[in-house]
GROMACS .gro file of C-alpha atoms in nm:
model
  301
    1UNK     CA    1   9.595   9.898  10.483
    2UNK     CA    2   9.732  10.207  10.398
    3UNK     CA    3   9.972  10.361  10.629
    4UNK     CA    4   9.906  10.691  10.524
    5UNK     CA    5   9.571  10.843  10.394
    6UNK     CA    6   9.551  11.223  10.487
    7UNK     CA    7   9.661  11.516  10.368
    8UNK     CA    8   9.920  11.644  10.650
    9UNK     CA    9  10.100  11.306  10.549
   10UNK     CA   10  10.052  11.160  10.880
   11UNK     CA   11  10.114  10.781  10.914
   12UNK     CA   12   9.768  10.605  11.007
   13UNK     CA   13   9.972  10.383  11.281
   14UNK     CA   14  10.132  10.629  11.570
   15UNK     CA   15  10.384  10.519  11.808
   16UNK     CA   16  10.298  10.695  12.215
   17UNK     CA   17  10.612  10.782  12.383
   18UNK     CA   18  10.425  10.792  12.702
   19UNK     CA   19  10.666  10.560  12.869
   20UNK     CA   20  10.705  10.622  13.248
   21UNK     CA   21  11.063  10.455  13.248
   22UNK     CA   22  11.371  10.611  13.122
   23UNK     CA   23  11.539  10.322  12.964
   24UNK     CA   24  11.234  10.103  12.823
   25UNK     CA   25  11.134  10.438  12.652
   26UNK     CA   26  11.446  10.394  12.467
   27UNK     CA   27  11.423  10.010  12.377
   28UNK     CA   28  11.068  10.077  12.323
   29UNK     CA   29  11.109  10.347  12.065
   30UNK     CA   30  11.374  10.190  11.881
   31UNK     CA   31  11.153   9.844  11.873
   32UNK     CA   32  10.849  10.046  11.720
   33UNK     CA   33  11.076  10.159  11.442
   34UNK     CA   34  11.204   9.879  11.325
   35UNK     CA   35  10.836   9.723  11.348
   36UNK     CA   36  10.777   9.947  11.084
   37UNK     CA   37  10.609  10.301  11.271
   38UNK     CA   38  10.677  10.606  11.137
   39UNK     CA   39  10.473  10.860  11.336
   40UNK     CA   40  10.657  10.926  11.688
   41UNK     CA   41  10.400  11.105  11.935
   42UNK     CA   42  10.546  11.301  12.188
   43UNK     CA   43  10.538  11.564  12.484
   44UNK     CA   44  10.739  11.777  12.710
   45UNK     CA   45  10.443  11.650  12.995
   46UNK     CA   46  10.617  11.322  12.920
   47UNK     CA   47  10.961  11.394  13.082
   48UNK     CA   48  11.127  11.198  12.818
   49UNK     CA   49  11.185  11.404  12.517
   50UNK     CA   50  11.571  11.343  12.587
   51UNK     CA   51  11.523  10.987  12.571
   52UNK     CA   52  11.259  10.958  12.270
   53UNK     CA   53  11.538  11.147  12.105
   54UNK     CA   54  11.863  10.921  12.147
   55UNK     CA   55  11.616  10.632  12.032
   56UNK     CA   56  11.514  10.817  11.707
   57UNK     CA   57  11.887  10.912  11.600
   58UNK     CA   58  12.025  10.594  11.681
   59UNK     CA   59  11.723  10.364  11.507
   60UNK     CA   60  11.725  10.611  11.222
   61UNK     CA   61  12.111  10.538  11.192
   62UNK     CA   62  12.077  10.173  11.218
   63UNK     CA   63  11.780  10.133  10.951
   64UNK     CA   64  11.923  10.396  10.726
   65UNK     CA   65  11.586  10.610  10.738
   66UNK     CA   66  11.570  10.960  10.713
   67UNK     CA   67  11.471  11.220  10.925
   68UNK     CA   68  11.165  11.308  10.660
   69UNK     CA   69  11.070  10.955  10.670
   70UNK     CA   70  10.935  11.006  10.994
   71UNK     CA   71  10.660  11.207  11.141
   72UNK     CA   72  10.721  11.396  11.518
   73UNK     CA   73  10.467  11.520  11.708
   74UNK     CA   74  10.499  11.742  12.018
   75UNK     CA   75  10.273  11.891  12.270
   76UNK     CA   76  10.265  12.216  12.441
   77UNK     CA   77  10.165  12.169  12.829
   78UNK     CA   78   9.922  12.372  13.023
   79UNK     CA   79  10.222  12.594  13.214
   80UNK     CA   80  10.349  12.687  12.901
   81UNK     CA   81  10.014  12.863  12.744
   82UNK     CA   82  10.103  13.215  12.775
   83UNK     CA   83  10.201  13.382  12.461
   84UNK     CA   84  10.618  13.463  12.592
   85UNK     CA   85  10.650  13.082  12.708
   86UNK     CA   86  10.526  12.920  12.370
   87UNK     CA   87  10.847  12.957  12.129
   88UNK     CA   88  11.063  12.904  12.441
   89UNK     CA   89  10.880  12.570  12.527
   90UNK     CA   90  10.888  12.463  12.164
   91UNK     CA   91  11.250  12.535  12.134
   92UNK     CA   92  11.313  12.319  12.457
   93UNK     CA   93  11.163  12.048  12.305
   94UNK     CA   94  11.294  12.062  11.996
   95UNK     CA   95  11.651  12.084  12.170
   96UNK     CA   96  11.566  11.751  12.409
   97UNK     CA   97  11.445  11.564  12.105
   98UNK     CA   98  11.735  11.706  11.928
   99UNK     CA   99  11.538  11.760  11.579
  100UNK     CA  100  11.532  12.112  11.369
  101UNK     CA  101  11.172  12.113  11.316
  102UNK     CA  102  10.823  11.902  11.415
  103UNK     CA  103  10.592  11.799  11.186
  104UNK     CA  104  10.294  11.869  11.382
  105UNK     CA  105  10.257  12.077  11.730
  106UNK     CA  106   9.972  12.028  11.970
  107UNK     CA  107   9.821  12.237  12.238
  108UNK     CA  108   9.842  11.959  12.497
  109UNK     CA  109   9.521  12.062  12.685
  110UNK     CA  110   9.257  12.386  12.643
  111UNK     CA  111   9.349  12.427  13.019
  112UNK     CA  112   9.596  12.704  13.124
  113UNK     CA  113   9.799  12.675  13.444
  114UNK     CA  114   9.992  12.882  13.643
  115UNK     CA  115  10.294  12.975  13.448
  116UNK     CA  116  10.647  12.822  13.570
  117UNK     CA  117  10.901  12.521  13.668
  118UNK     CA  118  10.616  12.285  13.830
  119UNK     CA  119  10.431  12.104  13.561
  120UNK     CA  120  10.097  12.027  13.812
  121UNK     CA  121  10.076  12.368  14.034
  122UNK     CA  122   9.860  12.318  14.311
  123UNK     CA  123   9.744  12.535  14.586
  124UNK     CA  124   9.812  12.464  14.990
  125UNK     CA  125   9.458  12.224  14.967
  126UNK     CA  126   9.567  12.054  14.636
  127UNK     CA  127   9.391  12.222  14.384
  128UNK     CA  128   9.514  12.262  14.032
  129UNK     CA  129   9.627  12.680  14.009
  130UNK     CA  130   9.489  12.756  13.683
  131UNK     CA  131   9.594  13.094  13.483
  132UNK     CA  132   9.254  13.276  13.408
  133UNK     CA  133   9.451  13.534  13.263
  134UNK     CA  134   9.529  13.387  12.932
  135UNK     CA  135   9.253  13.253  12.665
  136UNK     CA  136   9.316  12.928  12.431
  137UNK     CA  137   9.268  13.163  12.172
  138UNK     CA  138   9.597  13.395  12.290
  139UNK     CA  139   9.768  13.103  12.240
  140UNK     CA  140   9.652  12.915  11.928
  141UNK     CA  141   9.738  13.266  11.800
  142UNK     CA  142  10.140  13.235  11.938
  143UNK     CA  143  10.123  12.885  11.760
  144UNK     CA  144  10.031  13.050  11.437
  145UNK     CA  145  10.355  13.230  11.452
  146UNK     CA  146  10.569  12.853  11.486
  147UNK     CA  147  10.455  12.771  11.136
  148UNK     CA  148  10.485  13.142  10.996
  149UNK     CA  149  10.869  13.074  11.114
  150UNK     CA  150  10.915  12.743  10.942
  151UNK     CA  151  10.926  12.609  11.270
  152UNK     CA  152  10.675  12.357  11.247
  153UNK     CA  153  10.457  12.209  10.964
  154UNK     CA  154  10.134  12.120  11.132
  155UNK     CA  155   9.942  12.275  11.438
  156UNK     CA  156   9.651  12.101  11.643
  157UNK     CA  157   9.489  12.094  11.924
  158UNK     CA  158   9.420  11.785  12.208
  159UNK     CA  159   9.157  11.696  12.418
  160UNK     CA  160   8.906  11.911  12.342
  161UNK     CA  161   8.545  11.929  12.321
  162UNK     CA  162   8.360  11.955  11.986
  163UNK     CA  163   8.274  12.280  12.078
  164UNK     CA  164   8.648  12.422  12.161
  165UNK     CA  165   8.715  12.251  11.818
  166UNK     CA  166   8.475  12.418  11.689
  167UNK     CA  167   8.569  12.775  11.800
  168UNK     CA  168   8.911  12.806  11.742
  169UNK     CA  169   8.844  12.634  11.379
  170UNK     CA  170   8.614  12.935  11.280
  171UNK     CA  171   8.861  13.213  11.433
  172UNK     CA  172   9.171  13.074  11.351
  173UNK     CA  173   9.409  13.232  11.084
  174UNK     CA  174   9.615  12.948  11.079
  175UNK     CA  175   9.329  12.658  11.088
  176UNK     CA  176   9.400  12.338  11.314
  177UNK     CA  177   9.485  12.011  11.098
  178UNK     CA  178   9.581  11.736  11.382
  179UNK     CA  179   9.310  11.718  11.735
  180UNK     CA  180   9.415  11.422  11.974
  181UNK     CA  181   9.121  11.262  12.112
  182UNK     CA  182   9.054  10.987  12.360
  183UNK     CA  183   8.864  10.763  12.112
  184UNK     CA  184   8.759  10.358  12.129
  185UNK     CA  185   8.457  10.184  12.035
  186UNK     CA  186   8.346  10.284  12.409
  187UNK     CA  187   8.374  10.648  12.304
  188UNK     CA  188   8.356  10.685  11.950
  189UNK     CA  189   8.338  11.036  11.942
  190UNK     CA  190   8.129  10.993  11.632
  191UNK     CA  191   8.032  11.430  11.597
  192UNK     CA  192   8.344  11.539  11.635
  193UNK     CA  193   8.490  11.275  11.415
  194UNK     CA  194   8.247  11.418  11.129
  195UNK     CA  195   8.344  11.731  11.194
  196UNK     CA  196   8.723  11.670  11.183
  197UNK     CA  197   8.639  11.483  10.822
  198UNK     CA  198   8.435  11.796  10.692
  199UNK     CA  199   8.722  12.011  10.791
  200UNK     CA  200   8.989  11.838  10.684
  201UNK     CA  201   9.122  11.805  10.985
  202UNK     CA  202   9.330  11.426  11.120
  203UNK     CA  203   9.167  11.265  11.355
  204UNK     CA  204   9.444  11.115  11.637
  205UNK     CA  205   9.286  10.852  11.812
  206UNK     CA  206   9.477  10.795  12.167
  207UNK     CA  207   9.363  10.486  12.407
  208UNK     CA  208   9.215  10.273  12.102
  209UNK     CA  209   9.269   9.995  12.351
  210UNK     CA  210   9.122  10.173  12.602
  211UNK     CA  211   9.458  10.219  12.785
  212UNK     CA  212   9.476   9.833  12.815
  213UNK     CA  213   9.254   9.883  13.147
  214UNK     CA  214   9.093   9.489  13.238
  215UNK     CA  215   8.834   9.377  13.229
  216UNK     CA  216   8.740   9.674  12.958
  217UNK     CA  217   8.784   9.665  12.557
  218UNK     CA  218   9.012   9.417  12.494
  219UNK     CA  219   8.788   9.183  12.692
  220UNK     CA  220   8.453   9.296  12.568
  221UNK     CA  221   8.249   8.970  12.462
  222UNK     CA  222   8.216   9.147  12.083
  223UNK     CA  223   8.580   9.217  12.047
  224UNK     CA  224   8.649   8.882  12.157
  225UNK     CA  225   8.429   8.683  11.908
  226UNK     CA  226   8.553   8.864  11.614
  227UNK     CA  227   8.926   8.832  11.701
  228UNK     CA  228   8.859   8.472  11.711
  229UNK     CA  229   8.683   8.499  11.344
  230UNK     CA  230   8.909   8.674  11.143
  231UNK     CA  231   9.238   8.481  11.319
  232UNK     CA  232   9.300   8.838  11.470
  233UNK     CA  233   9.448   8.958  11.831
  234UNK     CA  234   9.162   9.141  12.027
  235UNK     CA  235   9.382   9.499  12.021
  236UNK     CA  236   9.450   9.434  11.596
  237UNK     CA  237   9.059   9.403  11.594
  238UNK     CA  238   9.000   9.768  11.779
  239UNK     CA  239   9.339   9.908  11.615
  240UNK     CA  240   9.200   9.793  11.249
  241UNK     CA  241   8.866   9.947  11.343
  242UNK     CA  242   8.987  10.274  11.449
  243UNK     CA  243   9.181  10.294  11.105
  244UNK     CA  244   8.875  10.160  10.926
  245UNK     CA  245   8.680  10.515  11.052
  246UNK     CA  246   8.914  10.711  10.882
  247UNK     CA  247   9.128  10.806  11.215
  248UNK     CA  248   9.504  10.823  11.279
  249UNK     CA  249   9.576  10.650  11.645
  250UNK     CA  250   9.808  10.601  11.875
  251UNK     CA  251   9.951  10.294  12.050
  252UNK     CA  252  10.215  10.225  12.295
  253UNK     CA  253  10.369   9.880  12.243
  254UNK     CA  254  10.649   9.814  12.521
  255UNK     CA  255  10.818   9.497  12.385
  256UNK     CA  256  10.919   9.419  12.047
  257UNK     CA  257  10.684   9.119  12.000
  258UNK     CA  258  10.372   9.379  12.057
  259UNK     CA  259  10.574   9.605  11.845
  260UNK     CA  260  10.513   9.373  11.525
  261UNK     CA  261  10.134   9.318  11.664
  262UNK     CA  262  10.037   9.607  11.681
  263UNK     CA  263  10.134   9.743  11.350
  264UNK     CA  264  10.018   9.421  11.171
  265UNK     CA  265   9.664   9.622  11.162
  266UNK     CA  266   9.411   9.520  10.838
  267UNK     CA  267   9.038   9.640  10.804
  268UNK     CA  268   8.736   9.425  10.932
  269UNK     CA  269   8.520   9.254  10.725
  270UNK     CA  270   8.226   9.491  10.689
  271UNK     CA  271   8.029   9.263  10.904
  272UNK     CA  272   8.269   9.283  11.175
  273UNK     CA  273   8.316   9.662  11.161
  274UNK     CA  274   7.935   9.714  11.194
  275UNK     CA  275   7.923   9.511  11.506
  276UNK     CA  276   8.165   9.711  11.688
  277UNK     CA  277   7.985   9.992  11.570
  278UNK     CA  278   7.673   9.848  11.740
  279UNK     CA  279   7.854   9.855  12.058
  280UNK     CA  280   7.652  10.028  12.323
  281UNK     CA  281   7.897  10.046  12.644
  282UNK     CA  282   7.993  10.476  12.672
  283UNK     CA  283   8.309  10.506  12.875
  284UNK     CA  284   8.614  10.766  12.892
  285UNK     CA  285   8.915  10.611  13.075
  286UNK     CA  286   9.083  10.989  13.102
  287UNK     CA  287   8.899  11.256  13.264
  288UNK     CA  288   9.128  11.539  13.121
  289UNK     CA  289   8.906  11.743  12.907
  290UNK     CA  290   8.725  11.810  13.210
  291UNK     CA  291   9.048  11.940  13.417
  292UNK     CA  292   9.370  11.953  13.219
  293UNK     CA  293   9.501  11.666  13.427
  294UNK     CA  294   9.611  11.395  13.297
  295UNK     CA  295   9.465  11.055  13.467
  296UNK     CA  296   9.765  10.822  13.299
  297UNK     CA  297  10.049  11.007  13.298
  298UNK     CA  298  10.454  10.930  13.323
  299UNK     CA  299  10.612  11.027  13.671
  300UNK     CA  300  11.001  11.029  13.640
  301UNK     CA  301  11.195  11.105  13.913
   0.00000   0.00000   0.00000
């Protein structure tokens, strides 16, 4: 399979730094490298920046790769939205992750929050306090400016509707080439997929594996069966079918054994690709196009 077939030069396979612990992000990073990933998906929502950092520079050292050999994502979060926070939340991240540039630079959600410290603001009943005062369009235009600097390569969006998609894409100087979408054969997210293709635009499939959740994908009766066929591991069957689309995705192997699974991905046989296809099941594991809030999300303390 190819590891790369777009036109940002995005590596097919993607390595998710959402990690909840400090030190298996670490081990975990360095394990996906040498397994052979070259696309390193991060965030500053994931409170490990610092951590996805000291892996890269030390497995980059060890393996003798260089810096343009790999491909960095980052995401701005909701409390960062407002046109004065942008650069300053970019720079932060590009300090913790210790790096001189991204490659590509994601508006984490379409959802502004109240501007500050707290990542999740919420009011005395619980409610997330959400900035009304600033439009996604304000700040896709600050995010314009980050590649006019040099400072990043690639902007993008992630989840969003077809429809946000859709309207920053037409009034955007600067158009998006990266969207991160929840995407499985339970939620193929076949329209905006099209669209993306039309547009030129990478596809990022996160949760192919449907966020590992049992019973759920990687126990589905169809996935199952073909795994079986094709001498294949049930999450190599959905990971080879999400590249088979035409997407990029996203995995996050914790051990160094899934490491080498995971990115041992080949297409279906045809036959094997259209039954997945034929899947009927519709189900989204994160509700966060609807809120801004993540549902799976790393809590450091």
């Amino acid at each position: 399979m190819e590891t790369i077939n777009n036109k940002i030069g995005m590596p097919v396979l993607g390595f998710g730094t959402l990690i909840p612990d400090p030190v298996l992000t670490v081990s975990a990073t360095i394990d996906a490298l040498e397994a052979g990933f070259r696309h390193f998906d991060c965030a500053e929502r994931y409170q490990n920046e610092r951590e996805v950092g000291k892996a890269l520079r030390e497995g980059l050292a060890t393996a003798g790769i260089k810096r343009e050999e790999i491909f960095v994502t980052g995401k701005l979060w909701n409390t960062n939205h407002r046109p004065d926070r942008v650069e300053a939340a970019f720079e932060a991240s590009l300090e913790r992750l210790g790096l001189d540039y991204m490659d590509a630079y994601l508006i984490h959600t379409p959802f502004a929050f109240q501007p500050g410290d707290d990542q999740d603001p919420r009011d005395e009943n619980g409610h997330t306090i959400y900035d009304h005062e600033i439009t996604l369009s304000d700040t896709w235009r600050t995010m314009e400016n980050l590649v006019d600097d040099g400072k990043v390569r690639h902007i993008g969006l992630s989840d969003v509707s077809l429809e946000i998609l859709s309207s920053i894409y037409q009034s955007a100087r600067i158009k998006p080439t990266v969207v991160q979408i929840e995407s499985h054969p339970y939620l193929p997210e076949t329209e905006l997929l099209n669209f993306c293709k039309e547009n030129d635009i990478v596809f990022l499939a996160f949760a192919p594996l449907g966020h590992g959740i049992r019973p759920g994908l990687l126990e589905d009766p169809t996935i199952l069966k073909i795994a079986v066929r094709i001498g294949k591991t049930p999450a190599q069957v959905l990971l080879g079918w999400a590249a088979q689309r035409g997407t990029a995705l996203l995995t996050t192997p914790k051990t160094k054994a899934r490491a080498q699974e995971n990115f041992d991905v080949d297409f279906l046989p045809q036959d094997a690709f259209d039954e997945i296809n034929s899947i009927q099941i519709r189900q989204r594991y994160n509700q966060v196009v609807k809120t801004g809030v993540p549902g799976f999300i790393a809590r450091v303390d």
